[in-house]
Amino acid sequence: MKEVQPIRDSVKLNEVRSILRSQNERDFMLFEMGINTGLRITDLLSLRVGDVRDRDFYILREKKTKKTKDIYIGHLQEDIAAYTEGMGDDVPLFPSRKGDAAISRQQAHKILAAAGHKAALEDIGCHSLRKTYGYHFYKKTKDVALLQDLFNHAAPSVTLRYIGINTDIRRKAMIDFGRI
């Protein structure tokens, strides 16, 4: 499987937002929840409307690690309220066309990869959401230790590699080095 990248450029980030919002509110909300919470796609797709409606924090038990963590969603409440209006609390937050189940991971990948392609971004997929959150969190806070804790990584070096900071540093060094 090809490694995906975070969306580093805020202009491209907003372009993907616009593309997804224009095609489907569900797809837009999937993107917003992913880039603003850092949740893995399996955890996002397991959410129900009642899990996130009218809450500042959601307590999640991660599917992969089985660890419990608080997820701040207060900053998304306006979008969540508009998106979930008329939806029952037991409904999947990201329902398939059938409505009784959430979209699949494969469908989520198709949605995100297609939006990335339209925005002229390569290597965009489900994991790009989590990586984008991490990348922008680090760029804003420079707190790799906290991000490492949030992501449950074993070492800061793992976190920096995961969010693509090492790639940025290597590229900048090569550009700055120039020509011999």
Backbone as numpy.savetxt, mean C-alpha at the origin, in Angstrom:
# Nx Ny Nz CAx CAy CAz Cx Cy Cz
8.88 -14.82 -9.67 8.04 -13.65 -9.67 8.93 -12.40 -9.67
8.58 -11.42 -10.46 9.36 -10.20 -10.61 9.20 -9.32 -9.36
10.30 -8.74 -8.91 10.26 -7.86 -7.74 9.60 -6.54 -8.11
8.69 -6.09 -7.27 8.01 -4.83 -7.51 8.71 -3.72 -6.74
8.43 -2.50 -7.12 9.07 -1.33 -6.54 8.03 -0.43 -5.87
8.50 0.43 -4.95 7.59 1.45 -4.42 7.38 2.53 -5.48
6.33 3.30 -5.32 6.13 4.47 -6.18 6.81 5.62 -5.44
7.95 6.03 -5.94 8.79 7.01 -5.26 8.36 8.45 -5.53
7.97 8.72 -6.74 7.67 10.07 -7.21 6.23 10.45 -6.85
6.05 11.56 -6.12 4.71 11.97 -5.70 3.81 12.35 -6.88
4.40 12.84 -7.97 3.60 13.15 -9.16 3.03 11.86 -9.74
3.86 10.83 -9.84 3.39 9.53 -10.34 2.40 8.90 -9.37
2.61 9.09 -8.09 1.69 8.57 -7.08 0.30 9.17 -7.29
0.26 10.48 -7.50 -1.03 11.15 -7.74 -1.63 10.76 -9.08
-0.79 10.48 -10.06 -1.28 10.03 -11.36 -1.97 8.67 -11.22
-1.36 7.75 -10.48 -1.97 6.44 -10.25 -3.28 6.61 -9.48
-3.28 7.48 -8.47 -4.52 7.78 -7.72 -5.63 8.21 -8.68
-5.30 9.13 -9.55 -6.28 9.67 -10.49 -6.80 8.58 -11.45
-5.91 7.76 -11.93 -6.29 6.67 -12.84 -7.26 5.73 -12.13
-6.91 5.33 -10.92 -7.75 4.38 -10.19 -9.09 5.00 -9.82
-9.09 6.24 -9.38 -10.35 6.90 -9.01 -11.27 7.02 -10.22
-10.70 7.28 -11.38 -11.53 7.45 -12.58 -12.15 6.14 -13.05
-11.51 5.01 -12.70 -12.06 3.74 -13.18 -12.97 3.06 -12.18
-12.72 3.28 -10.86 -13.51 2.52 -9.90 -13.16 2.98 -8.49
-14.17 3.32 -7.68 -13.93 3.77 -6.30 -13.29 2.67 -5.45
-13.69 1.43 -5.68 -13.11 0.32 -4.93 -11.61 0.24 -5.15
-11.21 0.34 -6.41 -9.80 0.25 -6.75 -9.01 1.42 -6.15
-9.62 2.60 -6.18 -9.00 3.78 -5.57 -8.82 3.57 -4.06
-9.85 3.06 -3.39 -9.76 2.84 -1.94 -8.74 1.76 -1.60
-8.65 0.73 -2.40 -7.64 -0.30 -2.19 -6.25 0.34 -2.21
-6.01 1.18 -3.18 -4.75 1.88 -3.32 -4.50 2.79 -2.12
-5.48 3.61 -1.77 -5.34 4.54 -0.65 -5.08 3.82 0.67
-5.84 2.77 0.92 -5.64 2.01 2.15 -4.24 1.38 2.17
-3.79 0.88 1.05 -2.49 0.24 0.98 -1.33 1.19 1.19
-1.36 2.32 0.49 -0.23 3.25 0.59 -0.25 4.07 1.88
-1.37 4.08 2.57 -1.48 4.86 3.80 -1.49 4.04 5.08
-1.42 2.72 4.96 -1.37 1.87 6.15 -0.18 0.93 6.15
0.36 0.61 5.00 1.49 -0.32 4.92 1.09 -1.77 5.13
-0.20 -2.06 5.05 -0.66 -3.45 5.23 -0.31 -4.30 4.02
-0.08 -5.58 4.27 0.10 -6.54 3.18 -1.25 -6.72 2.47
-1.20 -7.09 1.21 -2.42 -7.23 0.42 -3.37 -8.26 1.02
-2.86 -9.33 1.58 -3.75 -10.34 2.19 -4.51 -9.76 3.37
-3.87 -8.89 4.13 -4.55 -8.25 5.25 -5.56 -7.21 4.77
-5.22 -6.47 3.72 -6.16 -5.50 3.15 -7.42 -6.20 2.64
-7.22 -7.28 1.91 -8.36 -7.97 1.29 -9.23 -8.70 2.31
-8.73 -8.89 3.51 -9.53 -9.56 4.54 -10.41 -8.58 5.31
-10.22 -7.28 5.09 -10.98 -6.27 5.83 -12.46 -6.28 5.45
-13.29 -6.02 6.44 -14.73 -5.83 6.27 -15.03 -4.36 6.53
-16.14 -3.89 6.02 -16.53 -2.49 6.18 -16.55 -2.10 7.66
-17.12 -2.93 8.50 -17.21 -2.64 9.93 -15.87 -2.56 10.63
-14.84 -3.12 10.02 -13.50 -3.07 10.61 -12.91 -1.66 10.58
-13.32 -0.87 9.61 -12.67 0.43 9.38 -13.60 1.63 9.48
-14.89 1.41 9.46 -15.84 2.52 9.50 -15.85 3.17 10.88
-15.77 4.50 10.89 -15.86 5.31 12.12 -14.82 4.95 13.17
-13.61 4.65 12.74 -12.52 4.31 13.67 -11.27 5.10 13.32
-10.51 5.43 14.34 -9.20 6.02 14.10 -8.14 4.94 14.00
-8.30 3.87 14.78 -7.36 2.76 14.77 -8.11 1.46 14.52
-7.45 0.57 13.82 -7.96 -0.79 13.63 -6.90 -1.73 14.20
-7.33 -2.64 15.05 -6.40 -3.62 15.60 -6.44 -4.86 14.71
-5.30 -5.15 14.12 -5.18 -6.20 13.12 -4.33 -7.34 13.64
-4.73 -8.54 13.33 -3.87 -9.70 13.56 -3.37 -10.10 12.17
-2.09 -9.88 11.93 -1.52 -10.13 10.61 -1.61 -11.60 10.24
-2.02 -11.83 9.01 -2.14 -13.21 8.53 -0.77 -13.89 8.45
0.24 -13.17 7.99 1.56 -13.78 7.79 2.28 -14.05 9.11
2.31 -13.05 9.99 3.12 -13.16 11.21 2.31 -13.58 12.43
0.99 -13.48 12.32 0.07 -13.75 13.44 0.24 -12.74 14.58
1.02 -11.67 14.35 1.20 -10.63 15.36 0.06 -9.63 15.29
-0.25 -9.04 16.44 -1.29 -8.02 16.52 -0.63 -6.65 16.42
-1.26 -5.76 15.66 -0.73 -4.41 15.56 -1.87 -3.42 15.37
-1.64 -2.20 15.84 -2.58 -1.11 15.65 -2.29 -0.44 14.32
-3.34 -0.21 13.56 -3.20 0.46 12.27 -4.00 1.76 12.33
-3.33 2.88 12.10 -4.01 4.18 12.13 -4.72 4.41 10.79
-6.03 4.64 10.88 -6.83 4.91 9.68 -7.65 6.18 9.82
-7.42 6.93 10.90 -8.17 8.16 11.13 -8.06 9.16 10.00
-6.89 9.24 9.38 -6.66 10.17 8.28 -7.39 9.75 7.00
-7.97 8.57 6.98 -8.69 8.08 5.80 -10.21 8.07 6.00
-10.68 8.52 7.16 -12.09 8.37 7.49 -13.04 9.07 6.52
-12.67 10.22 6.00 -13.54 10.91 5.05 -13.74 10.06 3.79
-12.65 9.51 3.26 -12.74 8.65 2.08 -13.48 7.35 2.40
-13.19 6.78 3.58 -13.85 5.53 3.98 -15.35 5.74 4.10
-15.75 6.84 4.72 -17.19 7.13 4.90 -17.90 7.27 3.56
-17.30 8.00 2.65 -17.91 8.19 1.33 -17.97 6.86 0.57
-16.90 6.11 0.62 -16.84 4.84 -0.11 -17.79 3.79 0.46
-17.93 3.73 1.77 -18.73 2.67 2.39 -20.19 3.04 2.62
-20.58 4.23 2.21 -21.97 4.66 2.40 -22.93 3.65 1.76
-23.86 3.18 2.54 -24.84 2.21 2.05 -24.37 0.77 2.10
-23.15 0.53 2.51 -22.62 -0.84 2.60 -22.80 -1.36 4.03
-23.14 -2.61 4.17 -23.28 -3.23 5.48 -21.93 -3.49 6.12
-21.91 -3.56 7.44 -20.67 -3.77 8.18 -20.01 -5.11 7.87
-20.77 -6.13 7.50 -20.22 -7.46 7.26 -19.74 -7.68 5.82
-19.89 -6.66 4.99 -19.50 -6.76 3.58 -17.99 -6.60 3.46
-17.34 -7.36 2.57 -15.90 -7.15 2.34 -15.65 -5.70 1.91
-14.59 -5.11 2.41 -14.27 -3.72 2.07 -13.97 -3.58 0.58
-13.41 -4.63 -0.01 -13.09 -4.61 -1.44 -13.80 -5.77 -2.13
-15.12 -5.65 -2.31 -15.90 -6.78 -2.82 -15.67 -7.07 -4.30
-15.77 -8.35 -4.64 -15.73 -8.75 -6.04 -17.08 -8.37 -6.66
-17.23 -8.60 -7.93 -18.50 -8.30 -8.60 -19.66 -9.08 -7.99
-19.36 -10.25 -7.47 -20.39 -11.06 -6.83 -20.82 -10.44 -5.50
-19.91 -9.68 -4.88 -20.25 -8.96 -3.67 -20.15 -9.74 -2.38
-20.17 -11.05 -2.43 -20.15 -11.85 -1.21 -18.73 -12.19 -0.77
-17.75 -11.88 -1.58 -16.35 -12.15 -1.26 -15.50 -10.98 -1.74
-14.32 -10.87 -1.16 -13.39 -9.82 -1.60 -12.77 -10.21 -2.93
-12.24 -9.22 -3.62 -11.49 -9.52 -4.84 -10.31 -10.41 -4.46
-9.80 -11.13 -5.42 -8.65 -12.01 -5.16 -7.36 -11.19 -5.23
-6.32 -11.78 -4.70 -4.99 -11.17 -4.78 -4.59 -10.99 -6.25
-4.94 -11.96 -7.07 -4.60 -11.89 -8.49 -5.33 -10.72 -9.16
-6.60 -10.52 -8.80 -7.35 -9.40 -9.36 -6.76 -8.07 -8.89
-6.40 -8.00 -7.62 -5.77 -6.79 -7.10 -4.48 -6.50 -7.87
-3.69 -7.54 -8.13 -2.45 -7.36 -8.89 -2.74 -6.81 -10.28
-3.73 -7.37 -10.96 -4.08 -6.90 -12.31 -4.48 -5.43 -12.28
-5.28 -5.05 -11.30 -5.75 -3.66 -11.17 -4.56 -2.72 -10.99
-3.68 -3.06 -10.06 -2.55 -2.18 -9.74 -1.52 -2.15 -10.86
-1.23 -3.29 -11.44 -0.25 -3.34 -12.54 -0.76 -2.55 -13.75
-2.05 -2.65 -14.04 -2.62 -1.91 -15.17 -2.56 -0.40 -14.93
-2.87 0.03 -13.71 -2.80 1.46 -13.39 -1.35 1.93 -13.47
-0.42 1.13 -12.98 1.00 1.47 -13.08 1.43 1.60 -14.53
0.99 0.68 -15.36 1.32 0.72 -16.79 0.79 2.01 -17.43
-0.45 2.38 -17.10 -1.04 3.61 -17.65 -0.25 4.84 -17.21
0.34 4.77 -16.02 1.13 5.89 -15.50 2.61 5.78 -15.91
2.92 4.85 -16.81 4.28 4.63 -17.29 5.24 4.22 -16.17
4.74 3.40 -15.27 5.56 2.85 -14.19 5.72 1.36 -14.43
6.94 0.88 -14.25 7.19 -0.55 -14.37 7.28 -1.16 -12.98
7.15 -2.45 -12.90 7.35 -3.18 -11.65 6.40 -2.74 -10.53
5.13 -2.54 -10.86 4.12 -2.18 -9.87 3.18 -3.37 -9.68
2.94 -3.70 -8.44 2.05 -4.80 -8.09 1.51 -4.61 -6.69
0.94 -5.63 -6.13 0.32 -5.56 -4.81 1.30 -5.09 -3.74
2.49 -5.61 -3.77 3.46 -5.27 -2.73 3.98 -3.84 -2.86
3.74 -3.22 -4.02 4.15 -1.83 -4.20 3.43 -0.92 -3.21
2.22 -1.29 -2.81 1.48 -0.46 -1.86 2.23 -0.36 -0.54
2.61 -1.50 0.01 3.33 -1.56 1.28 4.70 -0.89 1.15
5.38 -1.16 0.06 6.69 -0.56 -0.16 6.60 0.96 -0.32
5.54 1.43 -0.96 5.34 2.87 -1.13 5.13 3.54 0.23
4.30 2.91 1.07 4.10 3.42 2.42 5.45 3.51 3.14
6.22 2.45 3.10 7.51 2.41 3.78 8.48 3.44 3.24
8.54 3.56 1.94 9.45 4.51 1.30 9.16 5.94 1.76
7.88 6.33 1.68 7.51 7.70 2.03 7.57 7.93 3.54
7.28 6.91 4.33 7.44 7.01 5.78 8.90 7.30 6.11
9.80 6.55 5.51 11.22 6.74 5.77 11.70 8.11 5.28
11.29 8.50 4.08 11.72 9.78 3.53 11.26 10.94 4.43
10.08 10.81 5.02 9.52 11.87 5.87 10.13 11.86 7.27
10.32 10.67 7.84 10.75 10.58 9.24 12.23 10.27 9.42
12.84 9.61 8.45 14.22 9.10 8.54 14.39 8.13 9.72
13.28 7.57 10.20 13.31 6.66 11.36 13.23 5.21 10.90
14.37 4.66 10.52 14.40 3.29 10.01 14.08 2.29 11.12
14.44 2.60 12.36 14.16 1.68 13.47 12.66 1.51 13.68
11.92 2.61 13.65 10.47 2.52 13.81 9.84 1.79 12.63
10.29 2.10 11.43 9.76 1.44 10.24 10.08 -0.06 10.28
11.26 -0.39 10.72 11.64 -1.80 10.88 10.67 -2.49 11.83
10.34 -1.83 12.92 9.39 -2.38 13.89 7.99 -2.52 13.27
7.54 -1.49 12.56 6.22 -1.53 11.93 6.10 -2.68 10.93
7.19 -2.93 10.21 7.20 -3.98 9.20 7.63 -5.34 9.73
8.01 -5.40 11.00 8.47 -6.65 11.61 9.69 -7.24 10.89
10.61 -6.37 10.51 11.84 -6.82 9.86 12.91 -7.10 10.90
13.83 -7.98 10.55 14.88 -8.41 11.48 15.98 -7.36 11.66
16.22 -6.54 10.66 17.33 -5.58 10.74 17.02 -4.34 9.90
17.60 -3.20 10.25 17.39 -1.99 9.46 17.80 -2.17 8.00
18.86 -2.93 7.76 19.32 -3.14 6.39 18.26 -3.84 5.55
17.51 -4.75 6.15 16.42 -5.44 5.46 15.35 -4.43 5.06
15.02 -3.54 5.99 13.98 -2.53 5.73 14.41 -1.58 4.62
15.64 -1.11 4.67 16.12 -0.18 3.64 16.14 -0.84 2.26
16.58 -2.08 2.20 16.57 -2.81 0.93 15.13 -3.01 0.45
14.23 -3.36 1.35 12.84 -3.64 1.03 12.15 -2.42 0.40
12.40 -1.24 0.94 11.72 -0.04 0.43 12.47 0.64 -0.70
13.60 0.07 -1.12 14.31 0.57 -2.28 15.27 1.71 -2.00
15.53 2.01 -0.74 16.46 3.10 -0.42 17.87 2.74 -0.87
18.27 1.50 -0.68 19.61 1.08 -1.12 19.79 1.29 -2.62
18.76 0.99 -3.38 18.81 1.20 -4.83 18.99 2.67 -5.14
18.25 3.54 -4.45 18.38 4.98 -4.66 19.80 5.46 -4.35
20.35 4.97 -3.24 21.69 5.38 -2.83 22.73 4.93 -3.86
22.61 3.69 -4.32 23.55 3.18 -5.33 23.47 3.99 -6.62
22.25 4.26 -7.07 22.08 5.02 -8.32 22.66 6.42 -8.19
22.39 7.08 -7.07 22.91 8.43 -6.87 24.44 8.41 -6.83
25.00 7.43 -6.17 26.47 7.34 -6.09 27.07 7.17 -7.48
26.46 6.34 -8.31 26.98 6.14 -9.67 26.86 7.40 -10.50
25.74 8.11 -10.34 25.55 9.37 -11.08 26.56 10.40 -10.61
26.71 10.54 -9.29 27.64 11.53 -8.73 29.09 11.21 -9.11
29.42 9.91 -9.18 30.77 9.50 -9.53 31.10 9.97 -10.95
30.12 9.82 -11.83 30.31 10.29 -13.19 31.24 9.42 -14.02
32.02 10.09 -14.82 32.89 9.41 -15.80 34.35 9.56 -15.39
35.11 8.51 -15.65 36.56 8.55 -15.35 37.29 9.16 -16.54
